[in-house]
Amino acid sequence: MALLEIRNLHVKVEGKPILKGLNLTIEAGEVHAIMGPNGAGKSTLSYVIAGRDGYEVTDGQVLFEGRDLLDMNPEERACAGLFLAFQYPVEIPGVSNTTFLKTALNAVRKARGEGALDAMQFLKYVRNKAKPLGVGDEMLKRAVNVGFSGGEKKRNEILQMAVLEPKLAVLDETDSGLDIDALRIVSEGVNALRDPARATLVITHYQRLLDYIVPDRVHVLADGRIVKSGGKELALELEAKGYAEYVGAAAA
Amino acid sequence: MESPDWAKLEIAPIDYQDAYYYSAPKTGDGPKSLDEVDPKLLETYEKLGIPLKEQEWLAGVAVDAVFDSVSVATTYKARLEQEGIVFCPISEAVKMHPDLVRKYLGTVVPYTDNYFATLNSAVFTDGSFVYIPKGVRCPMELSTYFRINAKNTGQFERTLIVADEGAYVSYLEGCTAPQRDENQLHAAVVELVALDDSEIKYSTVQNWYPGDENGVGGIYNFVTKRAHCIGRNAKVSWTQVETGSAITWKYPSCILTGDNSVGEFYSVAITNNRQQADTGTKMIHRGRNTRSTVISKGISAGRADNTYRGLIRMQPKAEGARNYTQCDSLLIGDTCGAHTVPYIESRNPTARIEHEATTARISEDQLFYCRQRGIGAEEAVSLIVNGFCKEVMQHLPMEFAVEAQKLIGISLEGSVG
Ligand SMILES: Nc1ncnc2c1ncn2[C@@H]1O[C@H](COP(=O)(O)OP(=O)(O)OP(=O)(O)O)[C@@H](O)[C@H]1O
Ligand SMILES: [Mg+2]
């Protein structure tokens, strides 16, 4: 059984069809990359997987470990092991990173049938996760994403992922806005979670990220569909030629 | 006298003849055991982690010692006596410390002050009295649960706290557990007196029964609370977390007479369903270089209304006085209301007054972000609202703050969804 299986997914946003029969299968242990022109529906796909309101699924199926994902609310999906690193992380004033992470981790642990970590246990755990990502105590104390630079926000998303240890992480343009060192650090964070039981779906515009996070499969998403799939060399080809070929084909 | 009507509140007429002005401890009526108590109420006690014995007492089960308006014997009495601190029912203070009571009672809130203060002054039966002698730091938080558990009983408690020169005290009032009752009027009066270099911290967590979803049966909380910083460098801070009552109508205030004296007001007021709150503060600057800080966080959900009303007055002698006011409102849903009504009067050109106000909504984005991390919708609202209130909550004593945080989550249950 695949970890994630999307069959013939049709999605409308505000009455407008955005995804138009999308198919995608991700097996445990794999890293997949999705590339594609602006407005193709990449973020839409990530939101539908995560269960955000306002996306109307008109046809198709999304299965996570064989369970119907579309039937679950966002927190149930998260507790089942699904994580989305947001393209635009949200600010939560007055809520410290530590409090937020602890609340999230304990919610997920509870769903897994594990006991809650107390303040001391949690602090030890989170520091271990934060250190390799270059996130210090000062940043853990600050309010979630408030006043964070673009790069810091992205690093914070990866920290949340590291803390929650999801089965499937969907990273929506986590590389954009990162400097070269941060790109390497973030990639190492993602690679640290690589494991035969887990998988990652990377949405990106740049082949450079895929030098660090080497994908098993690369897909081109254009006009609401996966129009081409290949190995990691497909990313290089796209970098050289652009999307002209696919945009035309999809429109035709 | 007539009941005042200037607040943004809808109040059903109160039959003052029907309100029992005084109710002494009694046993016998009320539920016989917890099995007879509204399960919804018990559920809330459970969530707050309240011990069984206390649950019975809160729900009005006839246990050995159920007290009403008459104050309970205070604990740690010996320890306090050692320091020369007086903490006792005001009825006892009248007998034991008549000079102190005579000197200060009614000096901050005269009986002519307002409609409800007059009512209180005429009929008050008991309350608490605190006196901290010169140079003494009270070694523990003083706390009194205000209890309303007899049917149809108006409550007219009277509190007087005096901090002598260089003294310090932190006083906690209230209870995070909701207490059920018929429409009850609560018109207490609280007076604080701070002498030279003294400090009084007065914290309230108020969670009286707000009524059902339509506001039926909730408590009316019309309290007059005022502090007088008589001495130089005196400091008073009011911190309040108001989540209960059908109607909350109160303005804990500071009269800053002593030079360099400081007044602070930190408030969280939550209204849900049909609850109404019209609350805020008055800072009256009389002395030189007096300073005041006002931070108010109003949260409305359901069909509730929440008004901040605040007066900052700089008297002619308030040379160099300063005030900073920040009023933030948070709306949950689109059928509730938030209003900010600042009154600013400055009669001294050297005084500085700053006022900031914001109104925001809990965004769908914030909720989704939390839920994507595994945090359920209600817990997410609680987390976001607690973040919004943080600047106020951090002024509560530690153990009170933890309970108050839980309470905020509980009072907003059902507000999303
Ligand atoms: N709430 C919305 N209301 C109206 N249109 C929307 C909404 N959300 C998305 N869209 C439209 O759906 C299309 C797909 O958007 P989406 O954000 O999924 O693109 P994307 O592939 O992630 O693009 P990018 O590479 O720029 O991030 C766009 O045309 C966008 O304008
Ligand atoms: Mg996008």
Coordinates of C-alpha atoms in Angstrom, one line a residue, chain A residues 1-238:
Chain A
M1 CA 0.0 0.0 0.0
A2 CA 1.3 3.4 -1.0
L3 CA 1.8 6.0 1.7
L4 CA 0.0 8.6 -0.4
E5 CA -2.2 7.9 -3.3
I6 CA -4.1 10.6 -5.2
R7 CA -6.5 9.5 -7.9
N8 CA -8.1 11.7 -10.5
L9 CA -8.3 14.7 -8.1
H10 CA -10.5 17.6 -9.2
V11 CA -10.6 20.7 -7.1
K12 CA -12.4 24.0 -7.4
V13 CA -11.5 27.2 -5.7
E14 CA -14.2 29.9 -5.6
G15 CA -16.0 28.0 -8.3
K16 CA -12.9 27.9 -10.6
P17 CA -11.4 24.5 -11.5
I18 CA -7.8 24.5 -10.4
L19 CA -6.8 20.8 -10.2
K20 CA -8.2 18.9 -13.1
G21 CA -7.6 15.2 -12.7
L22 CA -4.3 14.9 -10.8
N23 CA -2.7 11.5 -10.1
L24 CA 0.2 10.9 -7.8
T25 CA 1.5 8.0 -5.8
I26 CA 4.2 8.2 -3.2
E27 CA 5.6 5.1 -1.6
A28 CA 7.2 5.1 1.9
G29 CA 10.9 5.9 1.8
E30 CA 10.7 8.1 -1.3
V31 CA 11.3 11.7 -2.0
H32 CA 9.2 13.3 -4.7
A33 CA 9.6 16.8 -6.2
I34 CA 6.9 18.8 -7.9
M35 CA 7.8 21.6 -10.2
G36 CA 5.7 23.8 -12.4
P37 CA 4.8 27.3 -13.5
N38 CA 3.3 29.9 -11.1
G39 CA -0.4 29.4 -10.6
A40 CA -0.4 25.8 -11.8
G41 CA -2.0 24.6 -8.6
K42 CA 1.0 23.3 -6.5
S43 CA 0.0 25.1 -3.3
T44 CA -3.6 24.2 -3.9
L45 CA -2.6 20.6 -4.0
S46 CA -0.7 20.9 -0.7
Y47 CA -3.7 22.7 1.0
V48 CA -6.1 20.0 -0.2
I49 CA -3.9 17.3 1.2
A50 CA -3.7 19.2 4.5
G51 CA -7.5 19.9 4.6
R52 CA -7.8 23.6 4.4
D53 CA -11.3 25.1 4.0
G54 CA -12.3 26.7 0.8
Y55 CA -11.2 23.9 -1.5
E56 CA -14.0 22.1 -3.1
V57 CA -13.1 18.5 -4.2
T58 CA -15.5 17.7 -7.0
D59 CA -14.0 14.4 -8.0
G60 CA -11.3 11.9 -7.1
Q61 CA -9.7 10.4 -4.0
V62 CA -6.8 11.0 -1.7
L63 CA -5.7 8.0 0.4
F64 CA -3.1 8.1 3.2
E65 CA -1.9 4.7 4.2
G66 CA -5.2 3.5 2.6
R67 CA -7.3 5.8 4.8
D68 CA -9.6 8.4 3.1
L69 CA -7.8 11.6 3.9
L70 CA -10.6 13.8 2.6
D71 CA -12.8 12.5 5.3
M72 CA -10.6 13.7 8.1
N73 CA -10.3 17.2 9.6
P74 CA -6.9 19.0 9.5
E75 CA -5.8 18.0 13.0
E76 CA -6.7 14.4 12.4
R77 CA -4.5 14.4 9.3
A78 CA -1.7 16.0 11.2
C79 CA -2.0 13.4 14.0
A80 CA -2.0 10.6 11.4
G81 CA 1.4 11.9 10.3
L82 CA 0.9 14.5 7.7
F83 CA 2.9 17.7 7.8
L84 CA 2.8 20.8 5.6
A85 CA 5.6 23.3 5.6
F86 CA 3.8 26.4 4.5
Q87 CA 4.8 28.6 1.6
Y88 CA 3.8 31.6 3.8
P89 CA 4.1 30.6 7.5
V90 CA 1.6 32.3 9.7
E91 CA 2.3 34.6 12.7
I92 CA 0.7 33.9 16.1
P93 CA 1.4 36.9 18.4
G94 CA 2.0 36.2 22.0
V95 CA 2.4 32.4 21.6
S96 CA 6.0 31.4 22.1
N97 CA 7.5 28.9 19.7
T98 CA 8.1 26.6 22.7
T99 CA 4.5 26.7 23.8
F100 CA 3.3 26.2 20.2
L101 CA 5.6 23.2 19.6
K102 CA 4.8 21.6 22.9
T103 CA 1.1 21.9 22.4
A104 CA 1.4 20.4 18.9
L105 CA 3.7 17.6 19.9
N106 CA 1.6 16.6 22.9
A107 CA -1.5 16.6 20.7
V108 CA 0.2 14.4 18.2
R109 CA 1.6 12.1 20.9
K110 CA -1.8 11.8 22.4
A111 CA -3.2 10.7 19.1
R112 CA -0.4 8.1 18.9
G113 CA -1.3 6.8 22.3
E114 CA 1.9 8.3 23.9
G115 CA 2.0 10.3 27.1
A116 CA 2.5 14.0 27.2
L117 CA 6.0 15.4 27.8
D118 CA 6.4 17.7 30.7
A119 CA 8.1 21.0 30.4
M120 CA 11.6 19.7 31.3
Q121 CA 11.4 16.7 29.0
F122 CA 10.1 18.8 26.2
L123 CA 12.8 21.4 26.5
K124 CA 15.5 18.8 26.3
Y125 CA 13.8 17.2 23.3
V126 CA 13.2 20.5 21.4
R127 CA 16.8 21.8 22.0
N128 CA 18.1 18.6 20.5
K129 CA 16.0 19.2 17.4
A130 CA 16.7 22.9 17.2
K131 CA 20.5 22.8 17.5
P132 CA 21.3 21.3 14.2
L133 CA 19.0 23.8 12.5
G134 CA 20.8 26.7 14.1
V135 CA 17.7 27.6 16.1
G136 CA 18.7 28.9 19.6
D137 CA 16.8 29.4 22.8
E138 CA 16.2 33.0 21.9
M139 CA 14.2 32.0 18.9
L140 CA 12.4 29.3 20.8
K141 CA 11.1 32.0 23.2
R142 CA 9.9 34.3 20.5
A143 CA 6.3 34.4 19.4
V144 CA 5.6 32.0 16.5
N145 CA 7.0 33.6 13.3
V146 CA 6.4 37.2 14.6
G147 CA 9.1 39.4 13.3
F148 CA 11.0 36.5 11.8
S149 CA 12.8 37.1 8.6
G150 CA 11.7 35.1 5.5
G151 CA 14.6 32.6 6.0
E152 CA 13.9 32.3 9.7
K153 CA 10.3 31.4 9.1
K154 CA 11.3 28.7 6.7
R155 CA 13.8 27.3 9.2
N156 CA 11.1 27.4 11.8
E157 CA 8.8 25.3 9.6
I158 CA 11.6 22.7 9.4
L159 CA 12.0 22.8 13.2
Q160 CA 8.3 22.0 13.6
M161 CA 8.7 19.2 11.1
A162 CA 11.7 17.8 13.0
V163 CA 9.8 18.0 16.3
L164 CA 6.6 16.3 15.0
E165 CA 8.4 13.6 13.0
P166 CA 5.7 13.2 10.3
K167 CA 5.3 10.2 8.0
L168 CA 4.7 12.5 5.0
A169 CA 6.1 16.0 4.9
V170 CA 4.9 18.3 2.1
L171 CA 7.4 21.2 1.7
D172 CA 5.9 24.1 -0.3
E173 CA 8.7 26.3 -1.6
T174 CA 10.7 25.9 1.6
D175 CA 13.8 26.9 -0.3
S176 CA 12.6 30.3 -1.4
G177 CA 14.0 33.1 0.6
L178 CA 16.8 31.0 2.0
D179 CA 20.5 32.0 1.8
I180 CA 23.0 29.4 0.7
D181 CA 23.9 28.3 4.2
A182 CA 20.3 28.1 5.3
L183 CA 19.5 26.1 2.3
R184 CA 22.1 23.5 3.3
I185 CA 20.9 23.5 6.9
V186 CA 17.3 23.1 5.9
S187 CA 18.1 20.3 3.5
E188 CA 20.1 18.5 6.1
G189 CA 17.0 18.8 8.4
V190 CA 14.9 17.2 5.7
N191 CA 17.5 14.5 4.9
A192 CA 17.7 13.7 8.7
L193 CA 14.1 12.5 8.5
R194 CA 14.8 10.3 5.4
D195 CA 13.9 6.8 6.5
P196 CA 12.2 3.8 4.9
A197 CA 9.0 4.5 6.7
R198 CA 8.7 8.2 5.7
A199 CA 8.4 10.2 2.6
T200 CA 8.7 13.8 1.5
L201 CA 7.0 15.8 -1.2
V202 CA 9.1 18.9 -2.2
I203 CA 7.5 21.7 -4.1
T204 CA 10.1 23.9 -5.6
H205 CA 11.0 26.2 -8.5
Y206 CA 14.7 25.6 -8.3
Q207 CA 16.8 22.6 -9.2
R208 CA 19.4 23.7 -6.7
L209 CA 17.4 22.4 -3.7
L210 CA 17.3 19.0 -5.4
D211 CA 21.1 18.9 -5.3
Y212 CA 20.8 18.7 -1.6
I213 CA 17.5 16.8 -1.3
V214 CA 18.0 14.3 -4.1
P215 CA 14.5 13.2 -5.3
D216 CA 13.5 9.7 -6.4
R217 CA 10.9 11.2 -8.7
V218 CA 10.3 14.6 -10.3
H219 CA 6.9 15.7 -11.6
V220 CA 5.8 18.6 -13.7
L221 CA 2.5 20.1 -12.6
A222 CA 0.9 22.3 -15.2
D223 CA -2.7 23.5 -15.5
G224 CA -3.9 21.3 -12.7
R225 CA -2.4 18.0 -13.8
I226 CA 0.8 16.1 -13.6
V227 CA 1.9 16.3 -17.2
K228 CA 5.3 14.7 -17.0
S229 CA 7.2 12.5 -14.5
G230 CA 10.8 11.4 -14.5
G231 CA 13.9 10.9 -12.4
K232 CA 16.1 13.6 -10.9
E233 CA 17.5 14.5 -14.4
L234 CA 14.0 15.9 -15.3
A235 CA 14.7 18.8 -12.9
L236 CA 17.9 19.7 -14.8
E237 CA 16.1 19.5 -18.1
L238 CA 13.4 21.9 -16.8

